[in-house]
Short mmCIF file of C-alpha atoms in Angstrom, two decimals:
data_model
loop_
_atom_site.label_atom_id
_atom_site.label_comp_id
_atom_site.label_asym_id
_atom_site.label_seq_id
_atom_site.Cartn_x
_atom_site.Cartn_y
_atom_site.Cartn_z
CA MET E 1 42.66 12.84 35.04
CA GLY E 2 39.91 15.35 34.40
CA VAL E 3 42.31 18.30 34.67
CA ALA E 4 44.77 16.66 32.26
CA LEU E 5 42.03 15.85 29.74
CA ASP E 6 40.60 19.36 29.98
CA GLU E 7 44.03 20.87 29.29
CA ALA E 8 44.69 18.52 26.36
CA LEU E 9 41.30 19.25 24.78
CA ILE E 10 41.65 23.01 25.19
CA ASN E 11 45.16 22.87 23.73
CA ALA E 12 43.91 20.84 20.74
CA LEU E 13 41.06 23.20 19.99
CA VAL E 14 42.52 26.61 20.80
CA HIS E 15 46.23 26.23 20.12
CA GLY E 16 46.03 23.42 17.57
CA ASN E 17 42.96 23.89 15.39
CA LEU E 18 42.48 27.62 15.90
CA GLU E 19 46.25 28.32 15.96
CA ILE E 20 45.93 30.89 18.75
CA SER E 21 49.02 31.77 20.73
CA SER E 22 48.91 31.69 24.53
CA GLU E 23 50.77 35.00 24.59
CA LEU E 24 47.53 36.74 23.56
CA ARG E 25 46.34 36.21 27.15
CA GLU E 26 48.65 39.05 28.14
CA HIS E 27 46.41 41.49 26.23
CA GLU E 28 43.02 42.20 27.76
CA GLY E 29 40.30 40.48 25.72
CA ALA E 30 42.51 39.65 22.71
CA TYR E 31 42.64 35.91 23.42
CA GLU E 32 38.85 35.55 23.68
CA GLU E 33 38.26 37.81 20.65
CA GLN E 34 40.63 35.75 18.50
CA ILE E 35 38.89 32.51 19.57
CA GLN E 36 35.46 33.88 18.65
CA GLN E 37 36.72 35.16 15.29
CA ARG E 38 38.44 31.93 14.26
CA LEU E 39 35.53 29.71 15.31
CA SER E 40 33.67 31.03 12.26
CA GLU E 41 36.63 31.63 9.91
CA PRO E 42 37.94 29.06 7.38
CA PRO E 43 40.06 27.00 7.53
CA TYR E 44 39.91 26.98 11.34
CA CYS E 45 36.16 26.46 11.67
CA HIS E 46 36.29 23.28 9.55
CA ARG E 47 38.86 21.49 11.72
CA SER E 48 38.01 18.75 14.18
CA VAL E 49 39.49 17.34 17.36
CA PHE E 50 39.68 13.53 17.46
CA VAL E 51 39.55 11.70 20.78
CA SER E 52 39.92 8.03 21.52
CA ALA E 53 39.96 6.29 24.89
CA GLU E 54 41.06 2.83 25.91
CA PHE E 55 40.39 1.38 29.33
CA THR E 56 41.71 -1.81 30.87
CA PRO E 57 41.48 -3.01 34.46
CA VAL E 58 44.90 -1.45 35.13
CA SER E 59 45.15 1.55 32.78
CA ALA E 60 43.44 4.33 30.92
CA ARG E 61 44.83 5.83 27.73
CA PHE E 62 43.50 8.84 25.85
CA VAL E 63 44.66 10.00 22.43
CA ILE E 64 43.76 13.55 21.39
CA ARG E 65 44.64 14.81 17.91
CA ASP E 66 43.91 18.12 16.26
CA GLU E 67 44.14 19.24 12.64
CA GLY E 68 46.52 22.13 13.30
CA PRO E 69 50.15 22.39 12.23
CA GLY E 70 51.49 20.93 15.49
CA PHE E 71 54.31 22.18 17.69
CA ASP E 72 57.54 21.08 19.32
CA PRO E 73 56.83 20.38 23.02
CA THR E 74 60.55 20.52 23.82
CA GLN E 75 60.46 24.24 22.98
CA LEU E 76 57.91 25.15 25.65
CA PRO E 77 59.23 27.54 28.29
CA ASP E 78 59.57 26.13 31.81
CA PRO E 79 56.49 27.35 33.73
CA THR E 80 58.32 26.89 37.05
CA ASP E 81 61.08 29.31 36.04
CA PRO E 82 60.67 32.45 38.21
CA GLU E 83 60.56 34.52 35.02
CA ASN E 84 57.40 32.67 33.95
CA LEU E 85 55.56 32.30 37.26
CA LEU E 86 53.27 35.31 36.85
CA ARG E 87 52.37 34.70 33.21
CA PRO E 88 48.66 33.91 32.68
CA TYR E 89 49.49 30.92 30.47
CA GLY E 90 51.95 28.08 29.96
CA ARG E 91 50.95 25.55 32.60
CA GLY E 92 48.77 23.16 30.56
CA VAL E 93 51.45 20.61 29.67
CA LEU E 94 52.84 20.79 33.21
CA LEU E 95 49.37 19.95 34.57
CA MET E 96 48.97 17.08 32.12
CA ARG E 97 52.29 15.64 33.25
CA ALA E 98 51.41 16.15 36.91
CA PHE E 99 48.13 14.19 36.72
CA MET E 100 49.07 11.48 34.21
CA HIS E 101 51.81 8.86 34.38
CA ASP E 102 52.84 9.31 30.75
CA VAL E 103 52.37 12.17 28.28
CA ALA E 104 53.72 11.61 24.77
CA TYR E 105 53.43 13.64 21.57
CA ASN E 106 53.65 12.44 17.99
CA ALA E 107 56.47 13.76 15.78
CA GLN E 108 54.29 16.50 14.30
CA GLY E 109 53.12 17.68 17.73
CA ASN E 110 49.42 17.62 16.89
CA GLU E 111 48.60 14.47 18.85
CA VAL E 112 49.06 13.73 22.53
CA THR E 113 48.67 10.40 24.28
CA LEU E 114 47.86 10.57 27.98
CA SER E 115 48.22 7.41 30.06
CA ARG E 116 47.33 6.66 33.66
CA PHE E 117 48.07 3.37 35.38
CA ALA E 118 46.48 1.73 38.42
CA ASP E 119 49.99 0.96 39.67
CA ALA E 120 52.39 3.72 38.62
CA SER E 121 55.36 1.35 38.90
CA ASP E 122 53.87 -0.85 36.12
CA LYS E 123 53.73 1.29 32.98
CA SER E 124 53.25 -1.57 30.55
CA ASN E 125 50.26 -1.35 28.22
#
């Protein structure tokens, strides 16, 4: 779950609130430079990431929402496609789905709900 939460939080901060494209990772230092710049630049520096967690004896659910414009998760390229295998980005959502039983986005694409169940066959909340 830690890997999935880490990916979701990084996505919310960097791609959501700071509106930084993953493609910048292909250019030496550009990704990190853009992060540092936007961390002190309005409106990006005034945005927050909201996290809530709910635990029961049989499940854990985390909701992570950013204040960015959102995105359409159905438009993400397939990271397992041979064309994308060597790219230095694009595996975050795949990792979230690999470690959680359910990953769902709101309509705007700026909120993700990650759920993990004690018994994967029982996905009731």
